[in-house]
Short mmCIF file of C-alpha atoms and ligand atoms in Angstrom, two decimals:
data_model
loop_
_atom_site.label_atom_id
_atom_site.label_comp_id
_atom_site.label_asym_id
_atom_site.label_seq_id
_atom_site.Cartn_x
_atom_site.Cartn_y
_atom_site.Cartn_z
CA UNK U 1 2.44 -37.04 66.38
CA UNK U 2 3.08 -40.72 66.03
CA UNK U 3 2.83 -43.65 63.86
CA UNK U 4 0.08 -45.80 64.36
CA UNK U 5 -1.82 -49.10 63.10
CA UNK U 6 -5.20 -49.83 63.55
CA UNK U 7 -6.89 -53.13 63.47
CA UNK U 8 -10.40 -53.36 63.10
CA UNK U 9 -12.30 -57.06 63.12
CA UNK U 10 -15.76 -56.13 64.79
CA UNK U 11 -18.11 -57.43 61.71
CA UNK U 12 -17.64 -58.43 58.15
CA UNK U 13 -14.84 -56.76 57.10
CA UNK U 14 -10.98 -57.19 58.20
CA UNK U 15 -9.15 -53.83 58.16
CA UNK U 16 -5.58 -52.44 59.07
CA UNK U 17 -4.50 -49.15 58.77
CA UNK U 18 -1.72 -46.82 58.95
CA UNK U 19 -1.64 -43.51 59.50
CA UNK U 20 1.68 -41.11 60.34
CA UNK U 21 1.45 -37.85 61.93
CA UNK U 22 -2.19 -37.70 60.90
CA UNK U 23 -1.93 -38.84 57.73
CA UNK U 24 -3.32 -42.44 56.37
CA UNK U 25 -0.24 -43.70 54.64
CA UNK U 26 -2.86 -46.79 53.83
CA UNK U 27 -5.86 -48.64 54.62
CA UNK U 28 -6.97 -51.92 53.40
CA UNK U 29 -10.18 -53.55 54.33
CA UNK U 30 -10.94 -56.90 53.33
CA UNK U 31 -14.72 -57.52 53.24
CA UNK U 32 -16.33 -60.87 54.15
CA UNK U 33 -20.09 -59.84 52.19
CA UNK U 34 -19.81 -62.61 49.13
CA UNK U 35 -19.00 -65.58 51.82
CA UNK U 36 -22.30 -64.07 54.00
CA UNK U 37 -24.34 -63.43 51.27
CA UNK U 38 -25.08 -66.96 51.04
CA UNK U 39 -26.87 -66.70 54.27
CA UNK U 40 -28.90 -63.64 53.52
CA UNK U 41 -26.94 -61.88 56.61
CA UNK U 42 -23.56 -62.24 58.78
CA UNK U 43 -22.73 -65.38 60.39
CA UNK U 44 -20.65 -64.86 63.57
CA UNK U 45 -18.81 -67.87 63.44
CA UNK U 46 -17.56 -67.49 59.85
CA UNK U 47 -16.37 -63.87 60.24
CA UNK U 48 -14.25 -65.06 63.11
CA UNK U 49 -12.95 -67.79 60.83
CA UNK U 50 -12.47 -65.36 57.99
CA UNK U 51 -10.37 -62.40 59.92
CA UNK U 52 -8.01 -65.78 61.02
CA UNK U 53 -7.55 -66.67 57.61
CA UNK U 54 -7.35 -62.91 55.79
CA UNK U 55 -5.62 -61.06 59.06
CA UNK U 56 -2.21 -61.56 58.12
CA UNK U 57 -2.04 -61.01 54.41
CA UNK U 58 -4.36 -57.82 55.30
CA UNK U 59 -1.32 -56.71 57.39
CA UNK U 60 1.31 -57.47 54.99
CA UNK U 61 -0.61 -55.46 52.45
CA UNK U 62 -0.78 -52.28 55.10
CA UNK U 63 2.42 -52.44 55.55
CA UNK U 64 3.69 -53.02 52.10
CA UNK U 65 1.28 -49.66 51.10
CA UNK U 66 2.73 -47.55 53.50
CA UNK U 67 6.33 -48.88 52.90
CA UNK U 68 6.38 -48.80 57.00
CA UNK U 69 7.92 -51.85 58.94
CA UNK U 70 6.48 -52.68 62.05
CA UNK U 71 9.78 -51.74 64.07
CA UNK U 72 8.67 -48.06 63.03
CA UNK U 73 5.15 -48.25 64.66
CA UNK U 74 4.67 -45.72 67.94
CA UNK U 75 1.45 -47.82 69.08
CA UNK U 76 -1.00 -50.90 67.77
CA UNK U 77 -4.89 -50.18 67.65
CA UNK U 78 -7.61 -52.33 67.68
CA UNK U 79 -11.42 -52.32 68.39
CA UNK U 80 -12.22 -53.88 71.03
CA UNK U 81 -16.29 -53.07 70.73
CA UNK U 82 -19.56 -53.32 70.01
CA UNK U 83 -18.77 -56.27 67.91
CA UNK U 84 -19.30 -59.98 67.73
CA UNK U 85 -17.16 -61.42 69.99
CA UNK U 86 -15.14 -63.99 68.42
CA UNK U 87 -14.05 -61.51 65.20
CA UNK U 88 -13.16 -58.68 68.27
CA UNK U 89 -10.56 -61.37 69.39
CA UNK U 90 -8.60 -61.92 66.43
CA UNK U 91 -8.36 -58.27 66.06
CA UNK U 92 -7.18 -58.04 69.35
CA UNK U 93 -4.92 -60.55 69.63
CA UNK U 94 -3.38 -59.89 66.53
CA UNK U 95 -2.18 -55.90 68.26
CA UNK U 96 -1.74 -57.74 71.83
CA UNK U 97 0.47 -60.06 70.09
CA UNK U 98 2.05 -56.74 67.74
CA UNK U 99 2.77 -54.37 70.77
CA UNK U 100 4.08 -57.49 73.22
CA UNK U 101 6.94 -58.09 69.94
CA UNK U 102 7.34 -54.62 69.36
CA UNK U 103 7.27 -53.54 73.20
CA UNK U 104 4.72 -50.70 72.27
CA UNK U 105 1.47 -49.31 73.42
CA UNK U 106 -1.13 -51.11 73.05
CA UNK U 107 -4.99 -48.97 72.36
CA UNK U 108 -8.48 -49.85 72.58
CA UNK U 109 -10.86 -47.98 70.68
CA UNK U 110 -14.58 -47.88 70.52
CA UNK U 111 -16.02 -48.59 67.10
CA UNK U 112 -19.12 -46.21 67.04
CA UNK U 113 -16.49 -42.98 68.72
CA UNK U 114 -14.29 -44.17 65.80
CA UNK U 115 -16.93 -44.01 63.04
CA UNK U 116 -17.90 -40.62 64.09
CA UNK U 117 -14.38 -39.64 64.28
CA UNK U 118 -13.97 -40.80 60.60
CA UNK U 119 -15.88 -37.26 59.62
CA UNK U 120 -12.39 -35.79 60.57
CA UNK U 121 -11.07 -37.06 57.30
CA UNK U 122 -13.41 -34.35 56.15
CA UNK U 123 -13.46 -31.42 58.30
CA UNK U 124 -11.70 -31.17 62.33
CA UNK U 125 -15.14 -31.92 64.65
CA UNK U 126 -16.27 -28.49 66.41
CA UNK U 127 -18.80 -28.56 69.42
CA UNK U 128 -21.08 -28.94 70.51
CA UNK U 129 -22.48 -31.56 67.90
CA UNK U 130 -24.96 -33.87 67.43
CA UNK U 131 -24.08 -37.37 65.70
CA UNK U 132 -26.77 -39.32 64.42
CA UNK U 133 -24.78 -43.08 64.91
CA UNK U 134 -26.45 -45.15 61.83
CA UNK U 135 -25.66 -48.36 61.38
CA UNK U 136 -26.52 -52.23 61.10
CA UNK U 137 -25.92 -52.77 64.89
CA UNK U 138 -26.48 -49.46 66.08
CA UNK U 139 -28.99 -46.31 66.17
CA UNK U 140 -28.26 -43.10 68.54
CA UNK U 141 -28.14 -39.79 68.68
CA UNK U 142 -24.84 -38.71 70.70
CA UNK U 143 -24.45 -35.67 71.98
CA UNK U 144 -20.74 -33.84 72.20
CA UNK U 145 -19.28 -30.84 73.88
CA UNK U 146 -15.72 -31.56 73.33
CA UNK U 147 -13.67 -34.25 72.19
CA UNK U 148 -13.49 -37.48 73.99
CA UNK U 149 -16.69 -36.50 75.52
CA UNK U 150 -20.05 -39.01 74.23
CA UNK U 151 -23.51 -38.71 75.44
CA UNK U 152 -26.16 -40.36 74.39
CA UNK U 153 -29.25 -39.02 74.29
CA UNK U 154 -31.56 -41.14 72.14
CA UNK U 155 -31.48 -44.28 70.90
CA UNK U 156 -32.99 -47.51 69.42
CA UNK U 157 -35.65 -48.77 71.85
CA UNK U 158 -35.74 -52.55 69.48
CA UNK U 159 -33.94 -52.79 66.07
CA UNK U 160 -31.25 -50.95 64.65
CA UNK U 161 -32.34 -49.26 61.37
CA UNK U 162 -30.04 -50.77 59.47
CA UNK U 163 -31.26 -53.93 60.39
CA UNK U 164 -34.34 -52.88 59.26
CA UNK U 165 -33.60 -52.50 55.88
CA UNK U 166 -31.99 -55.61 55.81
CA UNK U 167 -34.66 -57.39 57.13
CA UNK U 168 -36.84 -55.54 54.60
CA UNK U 169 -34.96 -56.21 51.87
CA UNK U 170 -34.82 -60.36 52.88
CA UNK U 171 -38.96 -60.36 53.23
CA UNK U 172 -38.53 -59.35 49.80
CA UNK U 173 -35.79 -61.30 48.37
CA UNK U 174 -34.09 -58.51 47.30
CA UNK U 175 -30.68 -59.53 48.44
CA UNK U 176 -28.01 -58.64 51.46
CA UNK U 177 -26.60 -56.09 52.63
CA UNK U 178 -30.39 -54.60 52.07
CA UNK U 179 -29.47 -50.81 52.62
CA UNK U 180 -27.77 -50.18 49.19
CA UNK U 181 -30.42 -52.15 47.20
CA UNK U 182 -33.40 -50.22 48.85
CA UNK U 183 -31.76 -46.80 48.66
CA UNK U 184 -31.60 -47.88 44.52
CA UNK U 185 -34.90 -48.93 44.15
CA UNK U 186 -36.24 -46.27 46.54
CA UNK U 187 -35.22 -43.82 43.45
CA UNK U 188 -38.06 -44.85 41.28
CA UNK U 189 -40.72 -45.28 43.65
CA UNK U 190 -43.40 -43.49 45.27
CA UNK U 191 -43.97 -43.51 49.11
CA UNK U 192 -47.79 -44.88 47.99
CA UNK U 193 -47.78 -47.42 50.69
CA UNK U 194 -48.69 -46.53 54.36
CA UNK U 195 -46.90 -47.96 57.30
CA UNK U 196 -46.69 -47.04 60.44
CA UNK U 197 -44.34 -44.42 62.40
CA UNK U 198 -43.53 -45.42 65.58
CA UNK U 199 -42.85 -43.11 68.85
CA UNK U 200 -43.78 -40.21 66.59
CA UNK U 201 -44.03 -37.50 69.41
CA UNK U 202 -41.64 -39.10 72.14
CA UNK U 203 -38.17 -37.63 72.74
CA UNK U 204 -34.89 -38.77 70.98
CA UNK U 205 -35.79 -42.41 71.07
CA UNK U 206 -36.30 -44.99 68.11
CA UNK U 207 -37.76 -48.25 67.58
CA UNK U 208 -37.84 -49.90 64.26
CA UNK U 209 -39.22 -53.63 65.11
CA UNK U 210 -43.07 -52.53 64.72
CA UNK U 211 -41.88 -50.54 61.09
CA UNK U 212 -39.89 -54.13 60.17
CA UNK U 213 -43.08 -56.50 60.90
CA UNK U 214 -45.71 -53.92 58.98
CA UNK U 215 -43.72 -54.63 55.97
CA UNK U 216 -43.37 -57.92 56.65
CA UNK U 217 -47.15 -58.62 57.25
CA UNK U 218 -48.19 -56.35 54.35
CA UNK U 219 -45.83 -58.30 52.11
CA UNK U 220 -47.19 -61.42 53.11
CA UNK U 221 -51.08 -60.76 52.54
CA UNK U 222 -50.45 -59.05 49.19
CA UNK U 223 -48.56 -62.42 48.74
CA UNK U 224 -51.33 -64.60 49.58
CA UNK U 225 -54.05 -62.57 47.87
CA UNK U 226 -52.20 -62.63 44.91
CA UNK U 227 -51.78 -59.18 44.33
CA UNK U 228 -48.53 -57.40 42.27
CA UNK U 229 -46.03 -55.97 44.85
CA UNK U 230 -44.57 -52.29 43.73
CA UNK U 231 -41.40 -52.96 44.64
CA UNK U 232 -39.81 -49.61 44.09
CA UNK U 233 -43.10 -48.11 45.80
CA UNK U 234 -42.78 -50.50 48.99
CA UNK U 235 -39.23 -49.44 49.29
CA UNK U 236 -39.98 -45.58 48.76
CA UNK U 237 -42.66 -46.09 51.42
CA UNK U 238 -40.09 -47.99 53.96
CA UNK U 239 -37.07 -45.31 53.62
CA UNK U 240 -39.21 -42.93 53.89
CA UNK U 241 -40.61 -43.98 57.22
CA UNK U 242 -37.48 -45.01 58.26
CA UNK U 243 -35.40 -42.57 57.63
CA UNK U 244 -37.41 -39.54 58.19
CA UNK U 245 -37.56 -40.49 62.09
CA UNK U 246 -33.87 -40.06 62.18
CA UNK U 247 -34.30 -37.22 60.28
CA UNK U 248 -36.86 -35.04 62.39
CA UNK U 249 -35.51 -36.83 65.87
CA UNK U 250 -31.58 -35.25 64.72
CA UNK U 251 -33.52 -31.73 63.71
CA UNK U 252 -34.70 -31.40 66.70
CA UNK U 253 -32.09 -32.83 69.01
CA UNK U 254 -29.55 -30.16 67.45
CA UNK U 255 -32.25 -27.35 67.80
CA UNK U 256 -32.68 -28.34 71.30
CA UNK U 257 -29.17 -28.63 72.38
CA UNK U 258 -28.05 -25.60 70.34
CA UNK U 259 -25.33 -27.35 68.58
CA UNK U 260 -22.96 -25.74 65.60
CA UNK U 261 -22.27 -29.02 64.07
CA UNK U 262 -24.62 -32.21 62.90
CA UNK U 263 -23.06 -35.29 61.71
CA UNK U 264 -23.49 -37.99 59.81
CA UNK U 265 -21.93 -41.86 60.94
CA UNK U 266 -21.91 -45.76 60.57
CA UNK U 267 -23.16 -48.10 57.57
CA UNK U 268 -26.65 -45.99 56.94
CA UNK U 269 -25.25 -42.90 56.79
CA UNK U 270 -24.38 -43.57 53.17
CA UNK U 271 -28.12 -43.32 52.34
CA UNK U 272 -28.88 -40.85 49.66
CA UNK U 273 -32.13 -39.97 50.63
CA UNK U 274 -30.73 -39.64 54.88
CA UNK U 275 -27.71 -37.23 53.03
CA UNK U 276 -29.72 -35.30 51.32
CA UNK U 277 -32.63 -34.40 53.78
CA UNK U 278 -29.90 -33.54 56.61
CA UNK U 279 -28.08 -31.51 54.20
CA UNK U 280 -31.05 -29.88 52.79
CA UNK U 281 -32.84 -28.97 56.36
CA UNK U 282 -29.46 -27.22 57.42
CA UNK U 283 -28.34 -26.00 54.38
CA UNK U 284 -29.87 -22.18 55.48
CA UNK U 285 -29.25 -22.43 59.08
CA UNK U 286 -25.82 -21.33 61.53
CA UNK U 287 -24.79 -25.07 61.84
CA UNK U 288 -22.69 -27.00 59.70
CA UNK U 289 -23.63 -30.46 58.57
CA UNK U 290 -20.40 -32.86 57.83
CA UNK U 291 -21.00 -36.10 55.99
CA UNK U 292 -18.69 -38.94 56.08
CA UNK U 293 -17.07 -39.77 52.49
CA UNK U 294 -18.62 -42.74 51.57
CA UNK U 295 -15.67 -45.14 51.67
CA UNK U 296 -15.48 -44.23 55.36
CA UNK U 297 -19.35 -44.89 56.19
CA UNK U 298 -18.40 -48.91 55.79
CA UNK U 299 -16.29 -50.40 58.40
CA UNK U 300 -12.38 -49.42 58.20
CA UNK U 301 -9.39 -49.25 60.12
CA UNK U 302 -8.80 -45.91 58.85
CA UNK U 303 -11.37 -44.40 61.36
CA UNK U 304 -9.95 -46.51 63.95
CA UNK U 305 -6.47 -44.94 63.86
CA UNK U 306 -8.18 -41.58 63.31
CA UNK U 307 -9.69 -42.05 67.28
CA UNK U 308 -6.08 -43.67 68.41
CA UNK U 309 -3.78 -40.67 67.19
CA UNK U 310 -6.19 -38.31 69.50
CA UNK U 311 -5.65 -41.48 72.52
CA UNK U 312 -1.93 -42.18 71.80
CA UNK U 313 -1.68 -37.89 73.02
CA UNK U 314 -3.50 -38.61 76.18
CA UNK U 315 -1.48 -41.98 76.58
CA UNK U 316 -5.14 -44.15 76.74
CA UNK U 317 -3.33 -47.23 77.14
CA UNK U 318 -4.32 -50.64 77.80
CA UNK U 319 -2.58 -53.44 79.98
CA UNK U 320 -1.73 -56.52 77.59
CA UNK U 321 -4.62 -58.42 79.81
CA UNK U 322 -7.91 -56.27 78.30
CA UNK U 323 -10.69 -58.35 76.61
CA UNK U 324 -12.81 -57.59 74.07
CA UNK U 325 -16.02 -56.13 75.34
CA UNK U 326 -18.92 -56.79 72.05
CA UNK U 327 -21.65 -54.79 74.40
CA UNK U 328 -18.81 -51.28 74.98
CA UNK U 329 -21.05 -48.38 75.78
CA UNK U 330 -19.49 -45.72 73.85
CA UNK U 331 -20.05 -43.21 77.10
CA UNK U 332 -18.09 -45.86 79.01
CA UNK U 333 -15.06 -45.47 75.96
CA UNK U 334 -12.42 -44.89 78.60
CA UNK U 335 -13.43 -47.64 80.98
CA UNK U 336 -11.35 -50.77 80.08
O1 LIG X 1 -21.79 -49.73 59.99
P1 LIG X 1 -22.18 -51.03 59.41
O2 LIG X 1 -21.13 -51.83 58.66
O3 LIG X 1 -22.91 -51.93 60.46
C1 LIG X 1 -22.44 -52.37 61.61
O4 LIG X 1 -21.23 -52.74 61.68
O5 LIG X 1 -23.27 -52.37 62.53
O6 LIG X 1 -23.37 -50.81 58.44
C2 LIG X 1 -23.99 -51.87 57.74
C3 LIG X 1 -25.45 -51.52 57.60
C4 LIG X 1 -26.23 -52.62 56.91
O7 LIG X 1 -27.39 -52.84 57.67
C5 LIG X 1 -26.56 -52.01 55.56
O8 LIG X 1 -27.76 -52.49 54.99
C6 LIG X 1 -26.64 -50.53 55.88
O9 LIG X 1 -25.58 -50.33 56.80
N1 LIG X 1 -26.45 -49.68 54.69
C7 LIG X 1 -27.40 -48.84 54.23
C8 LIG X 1 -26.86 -48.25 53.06
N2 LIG X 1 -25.59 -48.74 52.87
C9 LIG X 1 -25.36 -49.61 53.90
N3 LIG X 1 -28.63 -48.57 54.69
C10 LIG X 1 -29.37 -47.69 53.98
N4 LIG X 1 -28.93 -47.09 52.83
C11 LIG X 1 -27.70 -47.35 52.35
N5 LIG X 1 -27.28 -46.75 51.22
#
C-alpha cells in the first residue's frame, strides 16, 4: 500500500492523480478539446504547448484535493506511451523532475494496460478476460490470463475506430470529437444506408479505412447530385457497421478462448449502442461483462495510478534516464 501520483499527458487532456492505499484521494484532468476543436481534430504541437502551460496548476489542484504534499508521495507515475511524443515528455519530465526532488521511485505505465485497468474502479479484473481496447488511437482485442500479463490477439489492420467516427463525423460537418455526436444522432436513425463490412469472416482482426472512405464517397455523390442526406440514418448505418465488428469479433474471441470476464476500454467504449450490445449478448451466459464508468472511458490519471499501485508492489521501476516511447506495445509493458 502506498501513496502514489500519476501523470498522464499522452493526448488532449492533462491529468494528475492521487490515489492512497487504493483509494483516489483526487483526480483532475484538464482537457485541451475547445483549443482543438478549431481544427476539427488534435494538433500535436498545441497539446504539447498546452500540458506546459496547464501542468502545474493541474498539480497544485491534485494536491490541494487530496490535502497530500508531495513530501508524502511513495512513488511518481507517468505514461510514457502510445502517445504523441512531445505531450509524453512534459508528462514525463514533470515525475522525472518530481521523484529526482523527492528522491522517490519513479514508474512508467502503459496507457492502453492503464485504461483497461480503470474497470478496477468497478469490479477487481478476474481471468482469463478478453478486453476489447477502443479508442481514437487504438483498436485490439487483448487477451489476459493474469494480471500484468497482455496479449494481443486482434487488432486494427488501418484505422482505429475511433478515428473513424471522427473522420465520419468531419465528412459531415458534424463537429469534433465525432464519437459522442454520432452515438446522439445514431438514436433517431435507421441503419437504411448500406456500407460495407470489411474482413467479415477473418479472425480477430479489424480495418476501418475502407468503412471511413464508403461514407466519405457516398456523402460526396449524394452531395453532388443534390440529394437530402439522412443524417441520423447515415450515422445509424455507420455505428452500426462499425461497431458491430467489434461486437461479433469480442463474442467470439471470448467464446474461443473460454474467458469468465469481457471488458470494455478506451474513448469508444463509452458508446451506447457498443455498451449495450456487449451487455445484452452476455447478459444470459457464465461470463461477466464489466464496463468502465464513463468518466473513466476518457483519458485520466486516475487509471494511471490504478496500473502503478499494482507496479509500485512488484517495484517496476524506472532509471531517471527512460524516454517516452509514443509507439509502446502494450505486450512489451515491462520493457523500458
Ligand atoms: O481514448 P481516447 O481519448 O483516444 C485516444 O487517446 O486514443 O478516445 C477518444 C476517441 C475519439 O475518437 C472519440 O470520437 C471517441 O473516442 N468517442 C466515442 C464516443 N465517445 C468518445 N466514439 C463512439 N461513441 C462515443 N460515445
Amino acid at each position: 500500500m502506498a501513496t502514489i501520483l500519476a501523470i498522464e499527458t499522452s493526448c488532449d487532456e492533462t491529468a494528475i492523480a492521487i490515489t492512497k492505499d487504493g483509494v483516489l484521494s483526487s483526480n483532475i484532468v484538464s482537457s485541451q478539446i475547445a483549443m482543438h476543436q478549431t481544427f476539427g481534430g488534435v494538433m500535436p504541437e498545441m497539446a504539447a504547448r498546452l500540458h506546459n502551460e496547464n501542468i502545474l496548476f493541474v498539480l497544485k489542484d491534485a494536491l490541494d484535493k487530496a490535502n497530500i504534499k508531495l513530501e508524502e508521495i511513495d512513488a511518481f507515475a507517468f505514461t510514457r506511451g502510445p502517445g504523441l511524443i512531445g505531450a509524453l515528455h512534459v508528462g514525463m519530465q514533470v515525475a522525472k523532475t518530481l521523484a529526482l526532488t523527492y528522491n522517490k521511485p519513479l514508474i512508467p505505465v502503459h496507457h492502453l494496460a492503464a485504461h483497461i485497468y480503470a474497470n478496477e474502479f468497478n469490479e477487481p479484473l478476474k481471468f482469463p478476460l478478453l478486453c476489447s481496447v477502443v479508442s481514437g488511437g487504438n483498436t485490439e482485442l487483448v487477451f489476459m490470463d493474469k494480471h500484468l500479463s497482455f496479449k494481443v490477439i486482434g487488432e486494427t489492420k488501418d484505422d482505429a475506430v475511433g478515428e473513424c467516427f471522427d473522420k465520419v463525423a468531419r465528412v459531415l460537418d458534424l463537429g469534433y470529437p465525432g464519437g459522442p455526436i454520432i452515438d446522439k444522432l445514431a438514436k433517431k436513425g435507421q441503419p437504411t444506408y448500406k456500407l460495407p463490412t470489411p474482413l467479415k469472416n477473418s479472425n480477430y482482426d479489424f480495418s476501418y479505412s475502407g468503412l471511413k472512405t464508403a461514407v466519405v464517397n457516398l456523402v460526396h455523390k449524394l452531395r453532388q447530385t443534390n440529394e437530402k442526406i439522412n443524417i441520423p440514418n447515415l450515422t445509424k448505418s455507420f455505428q452500426d457497421v462499425a461497431i458491430n465488428m467489434i461486437v461479433s469479433k469480442t463474442i467470439q474471441a471470448a467464446e474461443d478462448f473460454k474467458v469468465r470476464q469481457v471488458v470494455l476500454a478506451g474513448g469508444v467504449s463509452a458508446n451506447s449502442y457498443l455498451r449495450e450490445q456487449v451487455s445484452n449478448h452476455f447478459k444470459d451466459t457464465n461470463i461477466e461483462v464489466i464496463i468502465p464508468p464513463l468518466w473513466a472511458t476518457t483519458d485520466n490519471a486516475a487509471m494511471i495510478a490504478k496500473l502503478a499501485e499494482r507496479l509500485y508492489e512488484k517495484e517496476v521501476f524506472a532509471p531517471l534516464s527512460i524516454s517516452v516511447d509514443p509507439n509502446w506495445h502494450i505486450e512489451d509493458f515491462l520493457k523500458f
